[in-house]
Amino acid sequence: MPHLQKLEGDVEAIIERLKLYMLKVILWNRGISNLVSRNDEPRFVERHLMESLEPASWLRASGARRWLDVGSGAGLPAIPLILAGVGKEWTLVEARRNKTLFLIKTIQDMMLSGVTVTCDRYEHLASDPQLDGRFEGLTARAALALSPTLQTASKLVAPGGHAFLWKGSRLDEEPRSDEGWRRYWSEGGVVRVGKGPIRVVLFNRKTTD
């Protein structure tokens, strides 16, 4: 995986850990409950791992240490990024219990330190005063609307922090359809990932609202 060459660490060891993680996803997908589409299993590396890892050096360069991953599902993009050495602490938020069970077991089996799983809806987190400004970085690969995602994130991400959103073909429309997010965030750049329409967009949390 050429994207890992930009990161520090033992690349071969990281790849072996990514293979183990992929195997866990596929076995759970086939034997317990759906984590990803069955059609995605043969293209898991390209569709999921590479899309998660391609911007890893960008996330690492942000300097964020405490990360929140929204709608984690099977652990994408968080677990590949964790395995690649991005961040020191991660909180994975997933509302569906069957998926949180997978995340908890995988984190335990792979002995991932500094990682916690929260079974809750993302929008509920903003009402918890203990999480106010708790995070320096946020990732979201799930298909959430851009403005509500960022407005909730404004409570959770500290001023000066960052949000990286994986967005598809509607990216050109979303920022203009509801611009309430601009009170809290400024745009910081875009990178295309994979061969499809997916782009990762950086938003920087303003230091004053």
mmCIF file of C-alpha atoms in Angstrom:
data_model
loop_
_atom_site.group_PDB
_atom_site.id
_atom_site.type_symbol
_atom_site.label_atom_id
_atom_site.label_comp_id
_atom_site.label_asym_id
_atom_site.label_seq_id
_atom_site.Cartn_x
_atom_site.Cartn_y
_atom_site.Cartn_z
ATOM 1 C CA MET A 1 0.000 0.000 0.000
ATOM 2 C CA PRO A 2 1.959 3.024 -1.216
ATOM 3 C CA HIS A 3 0.039 5.472 1.001
ATOM 4 C CA LEU A 4 1.673 3.916 4.073
ATOM 5 C CA GLN A 5 5.147 4.798 2.840
ATOM 6 C CA LYS A 6 4.523 8.404 3.923
ATOM 7 C CA LEU A 7 4.002 7.342 7.539
ATOM 8 C CA GLU A 8 6.463 6.451 10.237
ATOM 9 C CA GLY A 9 6.697 2.900 11.544
ATOM 10 C CA ASP A 10 7.097 -0.655 10.336
ATOM 11 C CA VAL A 11 5.072 -0.713 7.117
ATOM 12 C CA GLU A 12 5.140 -4.494 6.782
ATOM 13 C CA ALA A 13 3.831 -4.884 10.331
ATOM 14 C CA ILE A 14 1.071 -2.359 9.631
ATOM 15 C CA ILE A 15 0.027 -4.262 6.502
ATOM 16 C CA GLU A 16 -0.167 -7.543 8.427
ATOM 17 C CA ARG A 17 -2.382 -5.886 11.040
ATOM 18 C CA LEU A 18 -4.591 -4.442 8.295
ATOM 19 C CA LYS A 19 -4.966 -7.929 6.783
ATOM 20 C CA LEU A 20 -6.031 -9.277 10.179
ATOM 21 C CA TYR A 21 -8.562 -6.490 10.582
ATOM 22 C CA MET A 22 -9.964 -7.140 7.083
ATOM 23 C CA LEU A 23 -10.316 -10.850 7.870
ATOM 24 C CA LYS A 24 -12.230 -10.025 11.059
ATOM 25 C CA VAL A 25 -14.644 -7.798 9.123
ATOM 26 C CA ILE A 26 -15.313 -10.425 6.468
ATOM 27 C CA LEU A 27 -15.767 -13.300 8.941
ATOM 28 C CA TRP A 28 -18.188 -11.245 11.044
ATOM 29 C CA ASN A 29 -19.957 -10.085 7.884
ATOM 30 C CA ARG A 30 -20.553 -13.666 6.771
ATOM 31 C CA GLY A 31 -21.205 -15.318 10.102
ATOM 32 C CA ILE A 32 -22.882 -12.844 12.446
ATOM 33 C CA SER A 33 -24.286 -9.657 10.890
ATOM 34 C CA ASN A 34 -23.667 -7.270 8.030
ATOM 35 C CA LEU A 35 -20.926 -4.703 8.518
ATOM 36 C CA VAL A 36 -20.387 -3.879 4.850
ATOM 37 C CA SER A 37 -22.154 -4.851 1.646
ATOM 38 C CA ARG A 38 -21.436 -8.419 0.545
ATOM 39 C CA ASN A 39 -20.595 -6.944 -2.861
ATOM 40 C CA ASP A 40 -17.802 -4.997 -1.210
ATOM 41 C CA GLU A 41 -16.012 -8.058 0.171
ATOM 42 C CA PRO A 42 -13.970 -8.795 -3.005
ATOM 43 C CA ARG A 43 -12.968 -5.126 -3.268
ATOM 44 C CA PHE A 44 -12.522 -4.434 0.433
ATOM 45 C CA VAL A 45 -8.930 -3.259 0.031
ATOM 46 C CA GLU A 46 -9.747 -0.771 -2.727
ATOM 47 C CA ARG A 47 -13.195 0.311 -1.530
ATOM 48 C CA HIS A 48 -12.549 0.559 2.190
ATOM 49 C CA LEU A 49 -8.923 0.265 3.255
ATOM 50 C CA MET A 50 -7.412 2.462 0.555
ATOM 51 C CA GLU A 51 -10.129 5.108 0.831
ATOM 52 C CA SER A 52 -9.533 5.218 4.582
ATOM 53 C CA LEU A 53 -5.736 5.295 4.385
ATOM 54 C CA GLU A 54 -5.053 7.506 1.380
ATOM 55 C CA PRO A 55 -5.340 10.764 3.375
ATOM 56 C CA ALA A 56 -3.620 9.310 6.486
ATOM 57 C CA SER A 57 -0.486 11.446 6.191
ATOM 58 C CA TRP A 58 -2.720 14.528 5.852
ATOM 59 C CA LEU A 59 -4.559 13.670 9.067
ATOM 60 C CA ARG A 60 -1.311 12.999 10.848
ATOM 61 C CA ALA A 61 0.130 16.333 9.706
ATOM 62 C CA SER A 62 -2.799 18.123 11.377
ATOM 63 C CA GLY A 63 -1.181 17.376 14.734
ATOM 64 C CA ALA A 64 -4.481 16.245 16.285
ATOM 65 C CA ARG A 65 -4.036 13.634 19.018
ATOM 66 C CA ARG A 66 -7.588 13.099 20.337
ATOM 67 C CA TRP A 67 -9.968 11.965 17.584
ATOM 68 C CA LEU A 68 -13.698 11.327 17.298
ATOM 69 C CA ASP A 69 -14.925 9.002 14.532
ATOM 70 C CA VAL A 70 -18.599 9.465 13.632
ATOM 71 C CA GLY A 71 -20.757 6.575 12.421
ATOM 72 C CA SER A 72 -17.893 4.099 12.696
ATOM 73 C CA GLY A 73 -19.791 1.071 11.390
ATOM 74 C CA ALA A 74 -17.156 -1.587 10.747
ATOM 75 C CA GLY A 75 -14.467 0.787 12.041
ATOM 76 C CA LEU A 76 -13.896 2.755 8.857
ATOM 77 C CA PRO A 77 -11.912 4.923 8.529
ATOM 78 C CA ALA A 78 -10.864 4.887 12.202
ATOM 79 C CA ILE A 79 -9.321 1.435 12.658
ATOM 80 C CA PRO A 80 -7.119 1.556 9.523
ATOM 81 C CA LEU A 81 -5.979 5.040 10.569
ATOM 82 C CA ILE A 82 -5.262 3.839 14.111
ATOM 83 C CA LEU A 83 -3.248 0.911 12.745
ATOM 84 C CA ALA A 84 -1.327 3.373 10.565
ATOM 85 C CA GLY A 85 -0.387 5.413 13.638
ATOM 86 C CA VAL A 86 -2.717 8.393 13.311
ATOM 87 C CA GLY A 87 -3.597 9.970 16.671
ATOM 88 C CA LYS A 88 -3.134 8.837 20.267
ATOM 89 C CA GLU A 89 -6.717 8.597 21.516
ATOM 90 C CA TRP A 90 -9.828 7.671 19.547
ATOM 91 C CA THR A 91 -13.528 7.552 20.392
ATOM 92 C CA LEU A 92 -15.617 5.564 17.897
ATOM 93 C CA VAL A 93 -19.318 6.454 17.830
ATOM 94 C CA GLU A 94 -21.809 3.984 16.363
ATOM 95 C CA ALA A 95 -25.569 3.846 17.035
ATOM 96 C CA ARG A 96 -26.169 0.224 15.967
ATOM 97 C CA ARG A 97 -25.475 -2.268 18.737
ATOM 98 C CA ASN A 98 -24.421 -5.159 16.490
ATOM 99 C CA LYS A 99 -21.694 -2.977 14.996
ATOM 100 C CA THR A 100 -20.524 -1.670 18.353
ATOM 101 C CA LEU A 101 -20.148 -5.278 19.513
ATOM 102 C CA PHE A 102 -17.873 -5.936 16.540
ATOM 103 C CA LEU A 103 -15.855 -2.808 17.266
ATOM 104 C CA ILE A 104 -15.399 -3.671 20.949
ATOM 105 C CA LYS A 105 -14.329 -7.243 20.200
ATOM 106 C CA THR A 106 -11.928 -6.168 17.440
ATOM 107 C CA ILE A 107 -10.324 -3.504 19.623
ATOM 108 C CA GLN A 108 -9.872 -6.076 22.399
ATOM 109 C CA ASP A 109 -8.578 -8.829 20.091
ATOM 110 C CA MET A 110 -6.113 -6.511 18.378
ATOM 111 C CA MET A 111 -5.092 -4.887 21.675
ATOM 112 C CA LEU A 112 -5.607 -1.350 20.384
ATOM 113 C CA SER A 113 -4.784 1.073 23.179
ATOM 114 C CA GLY A 114 -6.384 4.473 23.677
ATOM 115 C CA VAL A 115 -9.553 3.467 21.786
ATOM 116 C CA THR A 116 -13.083 3.545 23.203
ATOM 117 C CA VAL A 117 -16.456 2.748 21.636
ATOM 118 C CA THR A 118 -19.675 4.654 22.324
ATOM 119 C CA CYS A 119 -23.045 3.176 21.337
ATOM 120 C CA ASP A 120 -25.071 6.317 20.744
ATOM 121 C CA ARG A 121 -26.270 8.692 18.083
ATOM 122 C CA TYR A 122 -23.736 11.318 17.110
ATOM 123 C CA GLU A 123 -26.075 14.265 17.668
ATOM 124 C CA HIS A 124 -26.647 13.183 21.280
ATOM 125 C CA LEU A 125 -22.974 13.688 22.138
ATOM 126 C CA ALA A 126 -23.191 17.459 21.844
ATOM 127 C CA SER A 127 -25.436 17.598 24.932
ATOM 128 C CA ASP A 128 -22.766 15.994 27.141
ATOM 129 C CA PRO A 129 -20.824 18.818 28.842
ATOM 130 C CA GLN A 130 -17.902 16.455 29.505
ATOM 131 C CA LEU A 131 -17.336 16.215 25.741
ATOM 132 C CA ASP A 132 -17.430 19.958 25.107
ATOM 133 C CA GLY A 133 -14.257 20.692 23.107
ATOM 134 C CA ARG A 134 -12.863 17.291 24.069
ATOM 135 C CA PHE A 135 -11.489 16.407 20.627
ATOM 136 C CA GLU A 136 -8.854 17.894 18.346
ATOM 137 C CA GLY A 137 -9.885 15.974 15.242
ATOM 138 C CA LEU A 138 -13.034 14.397 13.795
ATOM 139 C CA THR A 139 -13.522 11.899 10.989
ATOM 140 C CA ALA A 140 -16.777 10.894 9.299
ATOM 141 C CA ARG A 141 -17.021 8.506 6.380
ATOM 142 C CA ALA A 142 -20.730 7.799 6.819
ATOM 143 C CA ALA A 143 -23.242 9.518 4.540
ATOM 144 C CA LEU A 144 -24.191 12.348 6.910
ATOM 145 C CA ALA A 145 -25.238 15.784 5.697
ATOM 146 C CA LEU A 146 -22.323 18.201 5.832
ATOM 147 C CA SER A 147 -23.858 21.154 7.690
ATOM 148 C CA PRO A 148 -25.490 19.214 10.582
ATOM 149 C CA THR A 149 -22.305 17.167 10.957
ATOM 150 C CA LEU A 150 -20.167 20.280 11.293
ATOM 151 C CA GLN A 151 -22.595 22.170 13.513
ATOM 152 C CA THR A 152 -22.660 19.272 15.988
ATOM 153 C CA ALA A 153 -18.885 18.985 15.689
ATOM 154 C CA SER A 154 -18.529 22.627 16.694
ATOM 155 C CA LYS A 155 -19.450 21.576 20.251
ATOM 156 C CA LEU A 156 -17.147 18.573 20.301
ATOM 157 C CA VAL A 157 -14.027 19.790 18.496
ATOM 158 C CA ALA A 158 -11.881 22.380 20.257
ATOM 159 C CA PRO A 159 -11.168 25.735 18.558
ATOM 160 C CA GLY A 160 -8.199 25.238 16.251
ATOM 161 C CA GLY A 161 -9.164 21.594 15.681
ATOM 162 C CA HIS A 162 -10.028 19.838 12.434
ATOM 163 C CA ALA A 163 -12.767 17.777 10.775
ATOM 164 C CA PHE A 164 -12.066 15.437 7.856
ATOM 165 C CA LEU A 165 -15.204 14.363 6.003
ATOM 166 C CA TRP A 166 -15.334 11.677 3.292
ATOM 167 C CA LYS A 167 -17.886 12.951 0.785
ATOM 168 C CA GLY A 168 -19.272 11.714 -2.519
ATOM 169 C CA SER A 169 -20.795 13.252 -5.625
ATOM 170 C CA ARG A 170 -22.990 15.748 -3.705
ATOM 171 C CA LEU A 171 -20.002 17.557 -2.257
ATOM 172 C CA ASP A 172 -20.288 20.436 -4.738
ATOM 173 C CA GLU A 173 -23.886 21.102 -3.626
ATOM 174 C CA GLU A 174 -23.776 20.529 0.134
ATOM 175 C CA PRO A 175 -21.636 23.437 1.380
ATOM 176 C CA ARG A 176 -23.936 25.925 -0.350
ATOM 177 C CA SER A 177 -27.276 24.291 0.448
ATOM 178 C CA ASP A 178 -26.973 25.084 4.180
ATOM 179 C CA GLU A 179 -24.198 27.452 5.173
ATOM 180 C CA GLY A 180 -24.827 27.519 8.920
ATOM 181 C CA TRP A 181 -21.563 25.640 9.432
ATOM 182 C CA ARG A 182 -19.540 28.643 8.249
ATOM 183 C CA ARG A 183 -20.046 30.330 11.615
ATOM 184 C CA TYR A 184 -17.747 27.744 13.211
ATOM 185 C CA TRP A 185 -15.615 26.334 10.398
ATOM 186 C CA SER A 186 -13.475 27.353 7.445
ATOM 187 C CA GLU A 187 -12.571 25.169 4.487
ATOM 188 C CA GLY A 188 -9.038 23.797 4.506
ATOM 189 C CA GLY A 189 -8.642 21.742 1.340
ATOM 190 C CA VAL A 190 -9.820 18.694 -0.578
ATOM 191 C CA VAL A 191 -8.137 15.479 -1.739
ATOM 192 C CA ARG A 192 -9.621 12.834 -4.027
ATOM 193 C CA VAL A 193 -9.315 9.254 -2.802
ATOM 194 C CA GLY A 194 -9.610 6.067 -4.792
ATOM 195 C CA LYS A 195 -10.882 5.831 -8.354
ATOM 196 C CA GLY A 196 -14.455 6.894 -7.677
ATOM 197 C CA PRO A 197 -16.133 10.168 -6.700
ATOM 198 C CA ILE A 198 -15.006 10.145 -3.056
ATOM 199 C CA ARG A 199 -13.141 13.172 -1.762
ATOM 200 C CA VAL A 200 -11.903 13.964 1.729
ATOM 201 C CA VAL A 201 -12.588 17.532 2.763
ATOM 202 C CA LEU A 202 -10.782 19.331 5.580
ATOM 203 C CA PHE A 203 -12.584 21.887 7.713
ATOM 204 C CA ASN A 204 -10.753 23.910 10.356
ATOM 205 C CA ARG A 205 -12.527 24.888 13.581
ATOM 206 C CA LYS A 206 -12.420 28.657 13.987
ATOM 207 C CA THR A 207 -10.833 29.973 17.157
ATOM 208 C CA THR A 208 -13.701 32.464 17.585
ATOM 209 C CA ASP A 209 -17.361 31.938 16.612
#
